[in-house]
Amino acid sequence: MGLSTVGQIALPVTSADRAEQFYGEALGLPKLFRFGDLVFFDCGGVRLMLEGGKDKIDAGTGVCHYFKVEQIEAVAADLQAKGVKFEREPHLVAKMPDHELWMGFFRDPDSHLLAVMEEKR
């Protein structure tokens, strides 16, 4: 028996309320439930647990959560209209034999690096 599917990702945040607004309203992730300072969202079958109430956050070096999207330019424009500021606008990262890989990068209120990605065929 081996490991396969990721079931949950935990991410520390300073404010559960602020993170709940950002991930739920700005990013549009479906909220599963909230228990105190723990807020849970569905990311296509993988739970994202935001653990609020941390005094200080050291956003992980080299850590990034990538969200698969379709029509990356339209998604980025929608996020920007909701106040999300991109560090790197969606751009071509690599040309593969059967698709192009596009990514755009931004940060949450605690400076965690996030990205949208699309495999354009």
GROMACS .gro file of N, CA, C and O in nm:
model
  484
    1MET      N    1   0.086  -0.118   0.000
    1MET     CA    2   0.000   0.000   0.000
    1MET      C    3   0.090   0.123   0.000
    1MET      O    4   0.184   0.131   0.076
    2GLY      N    5   0.060   0.219  -0.086
    2GLY     CA    6   0.139   0.340  -0.096
    2GLY      C    7   0.054   0.465  -0.084
    2GLY      O    8  -0.068   0.459  -0.078
    3LEU      N    9   0.119   0.575  -0.082
    3LEU     CA   10   0.049   0.704  -0.077
    3LEU      C   11   0.004   0.742  -0.217
    3LEU      O   12   0.068   0.708  -0.315
    4SER      N   13  -0.106   0.819  -0.223
    4SER     CA   14  -0.150   0.864  -0.355
    4SER      C   15  -0.206   1.005  -0.348
    4SER      O   16  -0.134   1.101  -0.371
    5THR      N   17  -0.331   1.021  -0.312
    5THR     CA   18  -0.399   1.150  -0.319
    5THR      C   19  -0.371   1.234  -0.196
    5THR      O   20  -0.374   1.186  -0.084
    6VAL      N   21  -0.345   1.362  -0.217
    6VAL     CA   22  -0.333   1.457  -0.107
    6VAL      C   23  -0.474   1.487  -0.058
    6VAL      O   24  -0.562   1.522  -0.137
    7GLY      N   25  -0.497   1.475   0.073
    7GLY     CA   26  -0.629   1.497   0.129
    7GLY      C   27  -0.649   1.637   0.182
    7GLY      O   28  -0.758   1.692   0.176
    8GLN      N   29  -0.542   1.696   0.237
    8GLN     CA   30  -0.555   1.829   0.298
    8GLN      C   31  -0.420   1.898   0.300
    8GLN      O   32  -0.318   1.834   0.317
    9ILE      N   33  -0.424   2.028   0.283
    9ILE     CA   34  -0.305   2.113   0.294
    9ILE      C   35  -0.334   2.214   0.403
    9ILE      O   36  -0.439   2.278   0.403
   10ALA      N   37  -0.242   2.228   0.498
   10ALA     CA   38  -0.257   2.326   0.606
   10ALA      C   39  -0.172   2.448   0.576
   10ALA      O   40  -0.060   2.436   0.528
   11LEU      N   41  -0.228   2.566   0.605
   11LEU     CA   42  -0.158   2.690   0.581
   11LEU      C   43  -0.182   2.783   0.699
   11LEU      O   44  -0.297   2.817   0.729
   12PRO      N   45  -0.078   2.823   0.772
   12PRO     CA   46  -0.097   2.914   0.884
   12PRO      C   47  -0.126   3.056   0.836
   12PRO      O   48  -0.070   3.101   0.736
   13VAL      N   49  -0.217   3.125   0.906
   13VAL     CA   50  -0.252   3.262   0.872
   13VAL      C   51  -0.265   3.343   1.001
   13VAL      O   52  -0.292   3.288   1.107
   14THR      N   53  -0.244   3.474   0.991
   14THR     CA   54  -0.255   3.558   1.110
   14THR      C   55  -0.399   3.584   1.149
   14THR      O   56  -0.432   3.591   1.267
   15SER      N   57  -0.488   3.597   1.052
   15SER     CA   58  -0.628   3.629   1.078
   15SER      C   59  -0.718   3.534   1.000
   15SER      O   60  -0.721   3.539   0.877
   16ALA      N   61  -0.793   3.450   1.072
   16ALA     CA   62  -0.886   3.360   1.005
   16ALA      C   63  -0.992   3.438   0.929
   16ALA      O   64  -1.031   3.399   0.819
   17ASP      N   65  -1.037   3.549   0.985
   17ASP     CA   66  -1.140   3.631   0.919
   17ASP      C   67  -1.089   3.686   0.786
   17ASP      O   68  -1.157   3.679   0.684
   18ARG      N   69  -0.970   3.745   0.788
   18ARG     CA   70  -0.913   3.803   0.666
   18ARG      C   71  -0.885   3.695   0.562
   18ARG      O   72  -0.913   3.713   0.444
   19ALA      N   73  -0.832   3.582   0.606
   19ALA     CA   74  -0.803   3.472   0.514
   19ALA      C   75  -0.931   3.414   0.457
   19ALA      O   76  -0.938   3.381   0.339
   20GLU      N   77  -1.035   3.402   0.540
   20GLU     CA   78  -1.164   3.351   0.493
   20GLU      C   79  -1.220   3.440   0.383
   20GLU      O   80  -1.270   3.392   0.281
   21GLN      N   81  -1.208   3.571   0.399
   21GLN     CA   82  -1.256   3.665   0.298
   21GLN      C   83  -1.174   3.652   0.170
   21GLN      O   84  -1.228   3.644   0.060
   22PHE      N   85  -1.040   3.648   0.182
   22PHE     CA   86  -0.953   3.642   0.065
   22PHE      C   87  -0.975   3.513  -0.014
   22PHE      O   88  -1.000   3.516  -0.135
   23TYR      N   89  -0.966   3.399   0.053
   23TYR     CA   90  -0.977   3.271  -0.017
   23TYR      C   91  -1.120   3.244  -0.064
   23TYR      O   92  -1.140   3.185  -0.170
   24GLY      N   93  -1.218   3.287   0.015
   24GLY     CA   94  -1.357   3.262  -0.021
   24GLY      C   95  -1.412   3.362  -0.120
   24GLY      O   96  -1.467   3.324  -0.224
   25GLU      N   97  -1.399   3.491  -0.089
   25GLU     CA   98  -1.459   3.594  -0.174
   25GLU      C   99  -1.369   3.634  -0.291
   25GLU      O  100  -1.412   3.636  -0.405
   26ALA      N  101  -1.243   3.666  -0.263
   26ALA     CA  102  -1.154   3.711  -0.372
   26ALA      C  103  -1.118   3.596  -0.466
   26ALA      O  104  -1.125   3.610  -0.588
   27LEU      N  105  -1.079   3.480  -0.408
   27LEU     CA  106  -1.039   3.368  -0.494
   27LEU      C  107  -1.157   3.281  -0.534
   27LEU      O  108  -1.148   3.204  -0.629
   28GLY      N  109  -1.267   3.288  -0.460
   28GLY     CA  110  -1.386   3.213  -0.497
   28GLY      C  111  -1.384   3.065  -0.464
   28GLY      O  112  -1.458   2.987  -0.525
   29LEU      N  113  -1.301   3.024  -0.368
   29LEU     CA  114  -1.299   2.882  -0.330
   29LEU      C  115  -1.423   2.850  -0.248
   29LEU      O  116  -1.463   2.928  -0.162
   30PRO      N  117  -1.483   2.734  -0.270
   30PRO     CA  118  -1.600   2.696  -0.191
   30PRO      C  119  -1.561   2.665  -0.046
   30PRO      O  120  -1.475   2.579  -0.023
   31LYS      N  121  -1.625   2.734   0.048
   31LYS     CA  122  -1.596   2.708   0.189
   31LYS      C  123  -1.671   2.583   0.233
   31LYS      O  124  -1.790   2.569   0.207
   32LEU      N  125  -1.599   2.495   0.300
   32LEU     CA  126  -1.659   2.374   0.353
   32LEU      C  127  -1.720   2.401   0.490
   32LEU      O  128  -1.836   2.373   0.513
   33PHE      N  129  -1.638   2.454   0.581
   33PHE     CA  130  -1.685   2.486   0.715
   33PHE      C  131  -1.577   2.565   0.790
   33PHE      O  132  -1.463   2.576   0.745
   34ARG      N  133  -1.618   2.617   0.904
   34ARG     CA  134  -1.525   2.690   0.992
   34ARG      C  135  -1.546   2.639   1.134
   34ARG      O  136  -1.659   2.622   1.178
   35PHE      N  137  -1.435   2.617   1.204
   35PHE     CA  138  -1.439   2.576   1.343
   35PHE      C  139  -1.338   2.663   1.418
   35PHE      O  140  -1.217   2.643   1.406
   36GLY      N  141  -1.387   2.764   1.487
   36GLY     CA  142  -1.297   2.858   1.555
   36GLY      C  143  -1.209   2.931   1.456
   36GLY      O  144  -1.259   2.995   1.363
   37ASP      N  145  -1.078   2.921   1.475
   37ASP     CA  146  -0.982   2.985   1.385
   37ASP      C  147  -0.936   2.894   1.271
   37ASP      O  148  -0.839   2.923   1.202
   38LEU      N  149  -1.005   2.782   1.250
   38LEU     CA  150  -0.975   2.692   1.139
   38LEU      C  151  -1.083   2.709   1.033
   38LEU      O  152  -1.202   2.693   1.062
   39VAL      N  153  -1.040   2.742   0.912
   39VAL     CA  154  -1.134   2.760   0.801
   39VAL      C  155  -1.094   2.661   0.691
   39VAL      O  156  -0.977   2.654   0.654
   40PHE      N  157  -1.193   2.587   0.642
   40PHE     CA  158  -1.167   2.482   0.544
   40PHE      C  159  -1.234   2.515   0.411
   40PHE      O  160  -1.352   2.550   0.408
   41PHE      N  161  -1.157   2.502   0.303
   41PHE     CA  162  -1.207   2.525   0.167
   41PHE      C  163  -1.183   2.401   0.083
   41PHE      O  164  -1.090   2.324   0.109
   42ASP      N  165  -1.266   2.385  -0.021
   42ASP     CA  166  -1.250   2.275  -0.115
   42ASP      C  167  -1.172   2.324  -0.236
   42ASP      O  168  -1.209   2.422  -0.298
   43CYS      N  169  -1.066   2.254  -0.267
   43CYS     CA  170  -0.984   2.285  -0.385
   43CYS      C  171  -0.989   2.163  -0.478
   43CYS      O  172  -0.893   2.086  -0.486
   44GLY      N  173  -1.103   2.143  -0.541
   44GLY     CA  174  -1.117   2.031  -0.634
   44GLY      C  175  -1.099   1.896  -0.568
   44GLY      O  176  -1.038   1.807  -0.625
   45GLY      N  177  -1.151   1.881  -0.445
   45GLY     CA  178  -1.141   1.754  -0.375
   45GLY      C  179  -1.030   1.749  -0.272
   45GLY      O  180  -1.023   1.656  -0.192
   46VAL      N  181  -0.942   1.847  -0.272
   46VAL     CA  182  -0.838   1.857  -0.170
   46VAL      C  183  -0.878   1.969  -0.074
   46VAL      O  184  -0.913   2.078  -0.118
   47ARG      N  185  -0.877   1.940   0.056
   47ARG     CA  186  -0.913   2.043   0.154
   47ARG      C  187  -0.794   2.134   0.181
   47ARG      O  188  -0.682   2.089   0.200
   48LEU      N  189  -0.823   2.263   0.184
   48LEU     CA  190  -0.726   2.363   0.226
   48LEU      C  191  -0.769   2.410   0.364
   48LEU      O  192  -0.878   2.463   0.381
   49MET      N  193  -0.684   2.387   0.466
   49MET     CA  194  -0.713   2.429   0.602
   49MET      C  195  -0.630   2.552   0.634
   49MET      O  196  -0.507   2.548   0.632
   50LEU      N  197  -0.699   2.662   0.661
   50LEU     CA  198  -0.632   2.785   0.702
   50LEU      C  199  -0.640   2.792   0.853
   50LEU      O  200  -0.748   2.792   0.911
   51GLU      N  201  -0.524   2.794   0.917
   51GLU     CA  202  -0.517   2.794   1.062
   51GLU      C  203  -0.483   2.934   1.111
   51GLU      O  204  -0.369   2.979   1.105
   52GLY      N  205  -0.587   3.006   1.157
   52GLY     CA  206  -0.572   3.145   1.197
   52GLY      C  207  -0.518   3.162   1.337
   52GLY      O  208  -0.499   3.066   1.412
   53GLY      N  209  -0.494   3.289   1.373
   53GLY     CA  210  -0.451   3.323   1.507
   53GLY      C  211  -0.301   3.318   1.530
   53GLY      O  212  -0.256   3.327   1.644
   54LYS      N  213  -0.224   3.306   1.426
   54LYS     CA  214  -0.078   3.304   1.441
   54LYS      C  215  -0.028   3.447   1.457
   54LYS      O  216  -0.074   3.538   1.387
   55ASP      N  217   0.063   3.468   1.550
   55ASP     CA  218   0.118   3.602   1.572
   55ASP      C  219   0.202   3.650   1.456
   55ASP      O  220   0.198   3.765   1.417
   56LYS      N  221   0.283   3.560   1.402
   56LYS     CA  222   0.375   3.595   1.294
   56LYS      C  223   0.378   3.482   1.194
   56LYS      O  224   0.377   3.365   1.232
   57ILE      N  225   0.381   3.518   1.069
   57ILE     CA  226   0.388   3.418   0.962
   57ILE      C  227   0.519   3.436   0.886
   57ILE      O  228   0.553   3.546   0.845
   58ASP      N  229   0.590   3.328   0.871
   58ASP     CA  230   0.707   3.326   0.784
   58ASP      C  231   0.667   3.247   0.660
   58ASP      O  232   0.667   3.124   0.663
   59ALA      N  233   0.627   3.319   0.557
   59ALA     CA  234   0.583   3.252   0.435
   59ALA      C  235   0.696   3.164   0.384
   59ALA      O  236   0.811   3.208   0.374
   60GLY      N  237   0.664   3.038   0.357
   60GLY     CA  238   0.765   2.940   0.320
   60GLY      C  239   0.843   2.976   0.195
   60GLY      O  240   0.787   3.012   0.094
   61THR      N  241   0.974   2.965   0.205
   61THR     CA  242   1.060   2.987   0.090
   61THR      C  243   1.050   2.867  -0.002
   61THR      O  244   1.061   2.753   0.041
   62GLY      N  245   1.023   2.892  -0.128
   62GLY     CA  246   1.015   2.784  -0.225
   62GLY      C  247   0.883   2.709  -0.223
   62GLY      O  248   0.868   2.610  -0.292
   63VAL      N  249   0.787   2.754  -0.142
   63VAL     CA  250   0.656   2.689  -0.135
   63VAL      C  251   0.556   2.773  -0.213
   63VAL      O  252   0.550   2.894  -0.197
   64CYS      N  253   0.476   2.706  -0.296
   64CYS     CA  254   0.375   2.775  -0.374
   64CYS      C  255   0.257   2.680  -0.394
   64CYS      O  256   0.278   2.561  -0.418
   65HIS      N  257   0.136   2.733  -0.380
   65HIS     CA  258   0.016   2.655  -0.407
   65HIS      C  259  -0.035   2.700  -0.545
   65HIS      O  260  -0.061   2.818  -0.566
   66TYR      N  261  -0.049   2.603  -0.636
   66TYR     CA  262  -0.090   2.631  -0.773
   66TYR      C  263  -0.235   2.587  -0.792
   66TYR      O  264  -0.270   2.475  -0.760
   67PHE      N  265  -0.318   2.677  -0.847
   67PHE     CA  266  -0.457   2.646  -0.876
   67PHE      C  267  -0.474   2.630  -1.027
   67PHE      O  268  -0.442   2.723  -1.103
   68LYS      N  269  -0.523   2.514  -1.071
   68LYS     CA  270  -0.548   2.492  -1.212
   68LYS      C  271  -0.672   2.571  -1.253
   68LYS      O  272  -0.772   2.573  -1.183
   69VAL      N  273  -0.662   2.638  -1.368
   69VAL     CA  274  -0.773   2.717  -1.420
   69VAL      C  275  -0.783   2.697  -1.571
   69VAL      O  276  -0.691   2.645  -1.634
   70GLU      N  277  -0.895   2.739  -1.626
   70GLU     CA  278  -0.912   2.750  -1.770
   70GLU      C  279  -0.926   2.898  -1.800
   70GLU      O  280  -0.981   2.973  -1.719
   71GLN      N  281  -0.876   2.941  -1.913
   71GLN     CA  282  -0.880   3.082  -1.954
   71GLN      C  283  -0.809   3.170  -1.850
   71GLN      O  284  -0.868   3.257  -1.786
   72ILE      N  285  -0.681   3.148  -1.835
   72ILE     CA  286  -0.601   3.211  -1.730
   72ILE      C  287  -0.607   3.364  -1.734
   72ILE      O  288  -0.611   3.429  -1.629
   73GLU      N  289  -0.611   3.422  -1.853
   73GLU     CA  290  -0.616   3.568  -1.862
   73GLU      C  291  -0.745   3.622  -1.803
   73GLU      O  292  -0.746   3.722  -1.731
   74ALA      N  293  -0.858   3.557  -1.833
   74ALA     CA  294  -0.987   3.600  -1.779
   74ALA      C  295  -0.993   3.580  -1.628
   74ALA      O  296  -1.046   3.665  -1.555
   75VAL      N  297  -0.938   3.469  -1.579
   75VAL     CA  298  -0.935   3.444  -1.435
   75VAL      C  299  -0.851   3.551  -1.366
   75VAL      O  300  -0.891   3.606  -1.263
   76ALA      N  301  -0.736   3.583  -1.422
   76ALA     CA  302  -0.649   3.686  -1.363
   76ALA      C  303  -0.719   3.821  -1.360
   76ALA      O  304  -0.712   3.893  -1.260
   77ALA      N  305  -0.788   3.855  -1.467
   77ALA     CA  306  -0.859   3.983  -1.472
   77ALA      C  307  -0.969   3.988  -1.366
   77ALA      O  308  -0.987   4.090  -1.299
   78ASP      N  309  -1.038   3.876  -1.346
   78ASP     CA  310  -1.142   3.869  -1.244
   78ASP      C  311  -1.082   3.884  -1.104
   78ASP      O  312  -1.135   3.957  -1.019
   79LEU      N  313  -0.971   3.816  -1.080
   79LEU     CA  314  -0.905   3.827  -0.948
   79LEU      C  315  -0.856   3.970  -0.924
   79LEU      O  316  -0.870   4.024  -0.813
   80GLN      N  317  -0.798   4.032  -1.027
   80GLN     CA  318  -0.751   4.170  -1.012
   80GLN      C  319  -0.866   4.264  -0.982
   80GLN      O  320  -0.852   4.356  -0.902
   81ALA      N  321  -0.982   4.241  -1.041
   81ALA     CA  322  -1.100   4.324  -1.013
   81ALA      C  323  -1.145   4.309  -0.868
   81ALA      O  324  -1.209   4.398  -0.813
   82LYS      N  325  -1.107   4.197  -0.806
   82LYS     CA  326  -1.142   4.173  -0.665
   82LYS      C  327  -1.029   4.215  -0.571
   82LYS      O  328  -1.032   4.183  -0.453
   83GLY      N  329  -0.928   4.284  -0.624
   83GLY     CA  330  -0.820   4.337  -0.541
   83GLY      C  331  -0.696   4.252  -0.529
   83GLY      O  332  -0.604   4.287  -0.456
   84VAL      N  333  -0.689   4.141  -0.601
   84VAL     CA  334  -0.569   4.056  -0.597
   84VAL      C  335  -0.462   4.120  -0.685
   84VAL      O  336  -0.487   4.152  -0.801
   85LYS      N  337  -0.343   4.140  -0.628
   85LYS     CA  338  -0.232   4.201  -0.701
   85LYS      C  339  -0.133   4.093  -0.744
   85LYS      O  340  -0.080   4.021  -0.660
   86PHE      N  341  -0.111   4.085  -0.874
   86PHE     CA  342  -0.019   3.985  -0.927
   86PHE      C  343   0.124   4.036  -0.922
   86PHE      O  344   0.152   4.149  -0.960
   87GLU      N  345   0.215   3.950  -0.876
   87GLU     CA  346   0.358   3.980  -0.883
   87GLU      C  347   0.409   3.956  -1.024
   87GLU      O  348   0.496   4.027  -1.072
   88ARG      N  349   0.356   3.851  -1.086
   88ARG     CA  350   0.389   3.820  -1.226
   88ARG      C  351   0.259   3.785  -1.296
   88ARG      O  352   0.192   3.689  -1.259
   89GLU      N  353   0.224   3.866  -1.392
   89GLU     CA  354   0.102   3.843  -1.471
   89GLU      C  355   0.111   3.705  -1.537
   89GLU      O  356   0.221   3.652  -1.558
   90PRO      N  357  -0.002   3.646  -1.575
   90PRO     CA  358   0.003   3.519  -1.647
   90PRO      C  359   0.093   3.531  -1.770
   90PRO      O  360   0.084   3.626  -1.846
   91HIS      N  361   0.179   3.431  -1.782
   91HIS     CA  362   0.277   3.432  -1.891
   91HIS      C  363   0.312   3.288  -1.929
   91HIS      O  364   0.292   3.195  -1.850
   92LEU      N  365   0.365   3.272  -2.046
   92LEU     CA  366   0.409   3.142  -2.094
   92LEU      C  367   0.533   3.099  -2.017
   92LEU      O  368   0.632   3.173  -2.012
   93VAL      N  369   0.527   2.981  -1.955
   93VAL     CA  370   0.640   2.928  -1.879
   93VAL      C  371   0.718   2.827  -1.961
   93VAL      O  372   0.840   2.828  -1.961
   94ALA      N  373   0.645   2.739  -2.033
   94ALA     CA  374   0.713   2.636  -2.111
   94ALA      C  375   0.624   2.587  -2.225
   94ALA      O  376   0.503   2.578  -2.210
   95LYS      N  377   0.688   2.559  -2.338
   95LYS     CA  378   0.619   2.497  -2.452
   95LYS      C  379   0.650   2.348  -2.447
   95LYS      O  380   0.765   2.308  -2.458
   96MET      N  381   0.545   2.269  -2.426
   96MET     CA  382   0.558   2.124  -2.424
   96MET      C  383   0.517   2.071  -2.562
   96MET      O  384   0.461   2.145  -2.642
   97PRO      N  385   0.545   1.944  -2.590
   97PRO     CA  386   0.507   1.891  -2.722
   97PRO      C  387   0.357   1.901  -2.751
   97PRO      O  388   0.318   1.923  -2.865
   98ASP      N  389   0.272   1.888  -2.648
   98ASP     CA  390   0.128   1.887  -2.674
   98ASP      C  391   0.052   2.002  -2.608
   98ASP      O  392  -0.071   2.008  -2.618
   99HIS      N  393   0.121   2.093  -2.539
   99HIS     CA  394   0.052   2.206  -2.477
   99HIS      C  395   0.152   2.313  -2.434
   99HIS      O  396   0.273   2.290  -2.435
  100GLU      N  397   0.098   2.429  -2.401
  100GLU     CA  398   0.178   2.537  -2.343
  100GLU      C  399   0.140   2.549  -2.195
  100GLU      O  400   0.022   2.542  -2.160
  101LEU      N  401   0.239   2.570  -2.110
  101LEU     CA  402   0.215   2.588  -1.967
  101LEU      C  403   0.224   2.736  -1.934
  101LEU      O  404   0.327   2.800  -1.957
  102TRP      N  405   0.112   2.792  -1.883
  102TRP     CA  406   0.103   2.932  -1.846
  102TRP      C  407   0.083   2.943  -1.696
  102TRP      O  408   0.012   2.863  -1.636
  103MET      N  409   0.146   3.044  -1.634
  103MET     CA  410   0.131   3.068  -1.491
  103MET      C  411   0.131   3.216  -1.460
  103MET      O  412   0.189   3.296  -1.533
  104GLY      N  413   0.065   3.251  -1.351
  104GLY     CA  414   0.065   3.387  -1.297
  104GLY      C  415   0.073   3.377  -1.145
  104GLY      O  416   0.012   3.289  -1.085
  105PHE      N  417   0.151   3.466  -1.082
  105PHE     CA  418   0.180   3.454  -0.939
  105PHE      C  419   0.131   3.574  -0.859
  105PHE      O  420   0.142   3.688  -0.904
  106PHE      N  421   0.080   3.546  -0.739
  106PHE     CA  422   0.032   3.650  -0.648
  106PHE      C  423   0.048   3.600  -0.505
  106PHE      O  424   0.088   3.486  -0.482
  107ARG      N  425   0.020   3.686  -0.409
  107ARG     CA  426   0.034   3.648  -0.268
  107ARG      C  427  -0.095   3.673  -0.192
  107ARG      O  428  -0.173   3.760  -0.227
  108ASP      N  429  -0.114   3.594  -0.086
  108ASP     CA  430  -0.230   3.615   0.001
  108ASP      C  431  -0.196   3.722   0.104
  108ASP      O  432  -0.084   3.775   0.104
  109PRO      N  433  -0.289   3.758   0.194
  109PRO     CA  434  -0.261   3.864   0.292
  109PRO      C  435  -0.144   3.836   0.385
  109PRO      O  436  -0.090   3.929   0.444
  110ASP      N  437  -0.103   3.709   0.400
  110ASP     CA  438   0.012   3.675   0.485
  110ASP      C  439   0.138   3.648   0.403
  110ASP      O  440   0.235   3.592   0.453
  111SER      N  441   0.137   3.685   0.276
  111SER     CA  442   0.251   3.674   0.184
  111SER      C  443   0.282   3.532   0.139
  111SER      O  444   0.390   3.506   0.087
  112HIS      N  445   0.188   3.438   0.155
  112HIS     CA  446   0.208   3.305   0.097
  112HIS      C  447   0.199   3.318  -0.054
  112HIS      O  448   0.110   3.385  -0.107
  113LEU      N  449   0.293   3.254  -0.124
  113LEU     CA  450   0.294   3.259  -0.269
  113LEU      C  451   0.189   3.164  -0.325
  113LEU      O  452   0.181   3.047  -0.287
  114LEU      N  453   0.106   3.217  -0.415
  114LEU     CA  454   0.001   3.141  -0.482
  114LEU      C  455   0.015   3.163  -0.632
  114LEU      O  456   0.076   3.261  -0.676
  115ALA      N  457  -0.043   3.071  -0.709
  115ALA     CA  458  -0.036   3.084  -0.855
  115ALA      C  459  -0.160   3.028  -0.920
  115ALA      O  460  -0.226   2.939  -0.864
  116VAL      N  461  -0.191   3.079  -1.036
  116VAL     CA  462  -0.287   3.017  -1.126
  116VAL      C  463  -0.207   2.958  -1.241
  116VAL      O  464  -0.103   3.012  -1.280
  117MET      N  465  -0.253   2.842  -1.290
  117MET     CA  466  -0.182   2.777  -1.398
  117MET      C  467  -0.282   2.719  -1.497
  117MET      O  468  -0.392   2.678  -1.459
  118GLU      N  469  -0.243   2.724  -1.624
  118GLU     CA  470  -0.326   2.664  -1.729
  118GLU      C  471  -0.237   2.590  -1.826
  118GLU      O  472  -0.132   2.640  -1.866
  119GLU      N  473  -0.283   2.471  -1.861
  119GLU     CA  474  -0.217   2.394  -1.966
  119GLU      C  475  -0.299   2.413  -2.093
  119GLU      O  476  -0.404   2.352  -2.110
  120LYS      N  477  -0.253   2.504  -2.178
  120LYS     CA  478  -0.327   2.538  -2.300
  120LYS      C  479  -0.294   2.436  -2.409
  120LYS      O  480  -0.179   2.415  -2.442
  121ARG      N  481  -0.400   2.378  -2.464
  121ARG     CA  482  -0.381   2.278  -2.569
  121ARG      C  483  -0.429   2.331  -2.701
  121ARG      O  484  -0.511   2.413  -2.711
   0.00000   0.00000   0.00000
